[in-house]
JSON list of C-alpha atoms in Angstrom, two decimals:
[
{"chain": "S", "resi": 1, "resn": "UNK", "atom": "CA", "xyz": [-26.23, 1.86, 1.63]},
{"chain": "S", "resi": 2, "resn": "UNK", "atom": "CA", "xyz": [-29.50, 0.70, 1.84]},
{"chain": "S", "resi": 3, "resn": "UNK", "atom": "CA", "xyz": [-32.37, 3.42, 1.87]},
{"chain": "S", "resi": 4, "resn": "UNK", "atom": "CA", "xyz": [-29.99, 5.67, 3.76]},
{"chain": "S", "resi": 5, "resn": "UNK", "atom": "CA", "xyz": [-28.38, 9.06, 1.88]},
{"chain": "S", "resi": 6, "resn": "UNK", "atom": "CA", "xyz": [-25.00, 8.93, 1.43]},
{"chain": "S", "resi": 7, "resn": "UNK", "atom": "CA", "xyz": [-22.52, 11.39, 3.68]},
{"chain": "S", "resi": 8, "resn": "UNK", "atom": "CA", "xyz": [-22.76, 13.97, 0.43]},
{"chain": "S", "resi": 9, "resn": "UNK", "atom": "CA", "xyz": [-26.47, 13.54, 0.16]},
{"chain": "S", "resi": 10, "resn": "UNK", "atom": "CA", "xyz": [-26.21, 10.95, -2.47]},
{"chain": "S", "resi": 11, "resn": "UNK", "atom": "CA", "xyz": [-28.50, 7.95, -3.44]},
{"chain": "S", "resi": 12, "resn": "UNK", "atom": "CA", "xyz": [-25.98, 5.46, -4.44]},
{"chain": "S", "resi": 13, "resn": "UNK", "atom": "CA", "xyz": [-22.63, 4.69, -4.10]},
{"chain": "S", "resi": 14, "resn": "UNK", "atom": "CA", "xyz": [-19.81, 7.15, -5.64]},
{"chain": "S", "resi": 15, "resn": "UNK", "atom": "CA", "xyz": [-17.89, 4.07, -5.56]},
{"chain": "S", "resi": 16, "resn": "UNK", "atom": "CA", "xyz": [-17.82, 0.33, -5.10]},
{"chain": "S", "resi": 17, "resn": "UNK", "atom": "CA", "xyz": [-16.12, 0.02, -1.75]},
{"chain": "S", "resi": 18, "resn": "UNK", "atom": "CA", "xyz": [-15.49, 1.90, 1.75]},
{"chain": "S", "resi": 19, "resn": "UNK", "atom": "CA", "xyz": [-14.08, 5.24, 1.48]},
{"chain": "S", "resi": 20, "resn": "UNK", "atom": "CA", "xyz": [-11.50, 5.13, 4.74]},
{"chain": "S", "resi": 21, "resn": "UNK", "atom": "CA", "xyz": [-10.02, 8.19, 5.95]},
{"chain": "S", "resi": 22, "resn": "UNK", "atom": "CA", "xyz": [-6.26, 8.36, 6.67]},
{"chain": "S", "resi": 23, "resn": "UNK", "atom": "CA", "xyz": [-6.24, 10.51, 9.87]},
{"chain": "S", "resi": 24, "resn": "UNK", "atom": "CA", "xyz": [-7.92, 13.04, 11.72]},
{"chain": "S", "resi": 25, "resn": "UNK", "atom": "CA", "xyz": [-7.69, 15.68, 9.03]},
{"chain": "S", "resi": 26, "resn": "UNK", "atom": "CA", "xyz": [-9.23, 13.39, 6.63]},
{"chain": "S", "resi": 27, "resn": "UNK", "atom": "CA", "xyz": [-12.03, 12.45, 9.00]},
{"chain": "S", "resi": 28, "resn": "UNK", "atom": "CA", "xyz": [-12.66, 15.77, 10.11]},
{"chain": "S", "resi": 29, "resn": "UNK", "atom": "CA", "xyz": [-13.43, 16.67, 6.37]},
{"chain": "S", "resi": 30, "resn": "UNK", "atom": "CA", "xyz": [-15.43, 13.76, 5.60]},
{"chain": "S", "resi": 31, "resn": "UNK", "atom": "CA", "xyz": [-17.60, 14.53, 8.46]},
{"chain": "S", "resi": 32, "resn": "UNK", "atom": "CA", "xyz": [-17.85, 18.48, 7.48]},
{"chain": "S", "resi": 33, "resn": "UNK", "atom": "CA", "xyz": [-19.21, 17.12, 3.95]},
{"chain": "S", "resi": 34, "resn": "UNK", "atom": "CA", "xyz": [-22.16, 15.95, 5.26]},
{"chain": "S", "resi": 35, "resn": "UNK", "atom": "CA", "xyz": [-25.22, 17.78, 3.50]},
{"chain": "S", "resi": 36, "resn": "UNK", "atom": "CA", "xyz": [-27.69, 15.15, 4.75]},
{"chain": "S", "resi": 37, "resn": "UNK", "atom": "CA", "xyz": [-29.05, 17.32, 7.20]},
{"chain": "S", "resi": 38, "resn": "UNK", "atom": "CA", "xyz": [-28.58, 15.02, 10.13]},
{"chain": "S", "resi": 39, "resn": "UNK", "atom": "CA", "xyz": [-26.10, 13.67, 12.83]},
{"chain": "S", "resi": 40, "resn": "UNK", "atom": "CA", "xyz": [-23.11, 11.60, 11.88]},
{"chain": "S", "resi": 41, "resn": "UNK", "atom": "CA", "xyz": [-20.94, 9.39, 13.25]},
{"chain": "S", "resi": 42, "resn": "UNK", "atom": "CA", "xyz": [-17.22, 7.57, 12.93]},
{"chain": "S", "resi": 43, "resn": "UNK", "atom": "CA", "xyz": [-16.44, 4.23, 12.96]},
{"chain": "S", "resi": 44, "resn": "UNK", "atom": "CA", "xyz": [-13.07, 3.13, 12.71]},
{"chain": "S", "resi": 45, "resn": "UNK", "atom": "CA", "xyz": [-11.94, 0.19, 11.03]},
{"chain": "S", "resi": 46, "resn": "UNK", "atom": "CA", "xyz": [-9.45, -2.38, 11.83]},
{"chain": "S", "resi": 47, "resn": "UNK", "atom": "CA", "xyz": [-6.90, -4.89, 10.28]},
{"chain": "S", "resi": 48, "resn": "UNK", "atom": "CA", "xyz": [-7.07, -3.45, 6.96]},
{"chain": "S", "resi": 49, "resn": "UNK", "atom": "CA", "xyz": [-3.86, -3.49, 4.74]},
{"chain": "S", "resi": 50, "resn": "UNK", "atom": "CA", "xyz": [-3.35, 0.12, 3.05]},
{"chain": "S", "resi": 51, "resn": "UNK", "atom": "CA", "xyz": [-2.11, -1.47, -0.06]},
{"chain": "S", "resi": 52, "resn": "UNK", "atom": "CA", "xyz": [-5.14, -3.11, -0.21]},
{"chain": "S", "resi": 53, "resn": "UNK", "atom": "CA", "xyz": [-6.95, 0.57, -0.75]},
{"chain": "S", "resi": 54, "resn": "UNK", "atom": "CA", "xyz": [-8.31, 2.07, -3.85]},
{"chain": "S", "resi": 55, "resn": "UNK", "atom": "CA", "xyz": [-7.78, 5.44, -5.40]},
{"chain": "S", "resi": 56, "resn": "UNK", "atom": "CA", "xyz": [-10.65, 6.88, -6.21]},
{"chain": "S", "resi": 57, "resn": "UNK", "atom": "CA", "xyz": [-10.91, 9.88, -9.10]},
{"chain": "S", "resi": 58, "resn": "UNK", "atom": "CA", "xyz": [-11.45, 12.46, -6.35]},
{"chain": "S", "resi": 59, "resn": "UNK", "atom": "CA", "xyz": [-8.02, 11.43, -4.90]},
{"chain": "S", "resi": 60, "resn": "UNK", "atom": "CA", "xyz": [-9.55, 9.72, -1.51]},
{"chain": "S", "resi": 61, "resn": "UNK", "atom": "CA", "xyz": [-8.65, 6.20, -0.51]},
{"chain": "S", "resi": 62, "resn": "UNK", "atom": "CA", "xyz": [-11.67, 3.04, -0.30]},
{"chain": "S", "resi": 63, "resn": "UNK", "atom": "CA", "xyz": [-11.63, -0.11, 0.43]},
{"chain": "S", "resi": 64, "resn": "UNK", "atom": "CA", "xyz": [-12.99, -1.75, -2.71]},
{"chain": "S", "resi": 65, "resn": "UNK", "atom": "CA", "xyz": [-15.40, -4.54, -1.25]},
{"chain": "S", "resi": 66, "resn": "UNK", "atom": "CA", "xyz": [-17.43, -5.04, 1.95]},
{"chain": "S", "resi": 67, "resn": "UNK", "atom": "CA", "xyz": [-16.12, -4.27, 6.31]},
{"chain": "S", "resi": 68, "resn": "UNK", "atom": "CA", "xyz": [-17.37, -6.70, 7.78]},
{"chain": "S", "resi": 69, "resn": "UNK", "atom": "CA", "xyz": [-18.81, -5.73, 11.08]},
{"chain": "S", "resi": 70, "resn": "UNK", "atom": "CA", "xyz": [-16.47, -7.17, 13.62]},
{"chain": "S", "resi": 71, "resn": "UNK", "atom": "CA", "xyz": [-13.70, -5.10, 12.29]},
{"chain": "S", "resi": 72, "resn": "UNK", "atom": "CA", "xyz": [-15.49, -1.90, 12.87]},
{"chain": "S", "resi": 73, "resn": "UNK", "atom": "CA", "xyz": [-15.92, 0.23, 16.22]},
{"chain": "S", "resi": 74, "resn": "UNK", "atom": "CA", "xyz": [-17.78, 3.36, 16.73]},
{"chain": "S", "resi": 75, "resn": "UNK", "atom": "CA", "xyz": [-15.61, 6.45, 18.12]},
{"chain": "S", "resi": 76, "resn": "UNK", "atom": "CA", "xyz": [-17.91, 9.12, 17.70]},
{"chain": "S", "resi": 77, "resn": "UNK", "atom": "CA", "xyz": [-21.35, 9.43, 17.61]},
{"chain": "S", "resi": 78, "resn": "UNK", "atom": "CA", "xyz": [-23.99, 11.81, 16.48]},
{"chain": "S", "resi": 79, "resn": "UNK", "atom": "CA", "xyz": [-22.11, 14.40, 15.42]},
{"chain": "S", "resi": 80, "resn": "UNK", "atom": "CA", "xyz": [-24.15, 17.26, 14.61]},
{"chain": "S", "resi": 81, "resn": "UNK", "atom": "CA", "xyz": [-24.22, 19.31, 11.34]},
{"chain": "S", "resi": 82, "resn": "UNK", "atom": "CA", "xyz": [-21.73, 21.92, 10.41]},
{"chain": "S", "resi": 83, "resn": "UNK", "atom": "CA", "xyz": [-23.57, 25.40, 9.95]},
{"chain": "S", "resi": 84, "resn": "UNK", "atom": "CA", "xyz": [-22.18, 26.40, 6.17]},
{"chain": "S", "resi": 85, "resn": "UNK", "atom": "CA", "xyz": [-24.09, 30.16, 6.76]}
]
């Protein structure tokens, strides 16, 4: 993460790994989450097997190590804030 907030605002990693979101739905509600104040944006990921995912308590999939960058590819970018008023 570096010194960057996570997508919920946090300052370290809820867990050891990727979370990776399913489909649309899932992405859509990963990107509403964010509390950081700022633009977001999607990457998807590539050649990753989905038994090789990881349950996490809050019942949403990672990928328990690191993405390396050439199997990434941004799809969305800046994506502002949702207004929660």
């Amino acid at each position: 993460m570096g010194a960057a907030r996570g997508i919920a605002g946090s300052d370290r990693p809820e867990q050891e790994g990727c979370f990776l979101a399913a489909n649309e739905y899932e992405c859509d509600w990963f990107v509403r989450m964010n509390n950081t104040g700022g633009p977001v944006d999607v990457w998807e990921v590539s050649g990753v097997d989905a038994d090789s995912l990881v349950e996490s308590p809050q019942g949403y999939y990672f990928f328990p190590g690191v993405v390396d960058c050439d199997r990434v590819r941004l799809v969305r970018r800046d994506i502002p804030p949702v207004n929660h008023r």
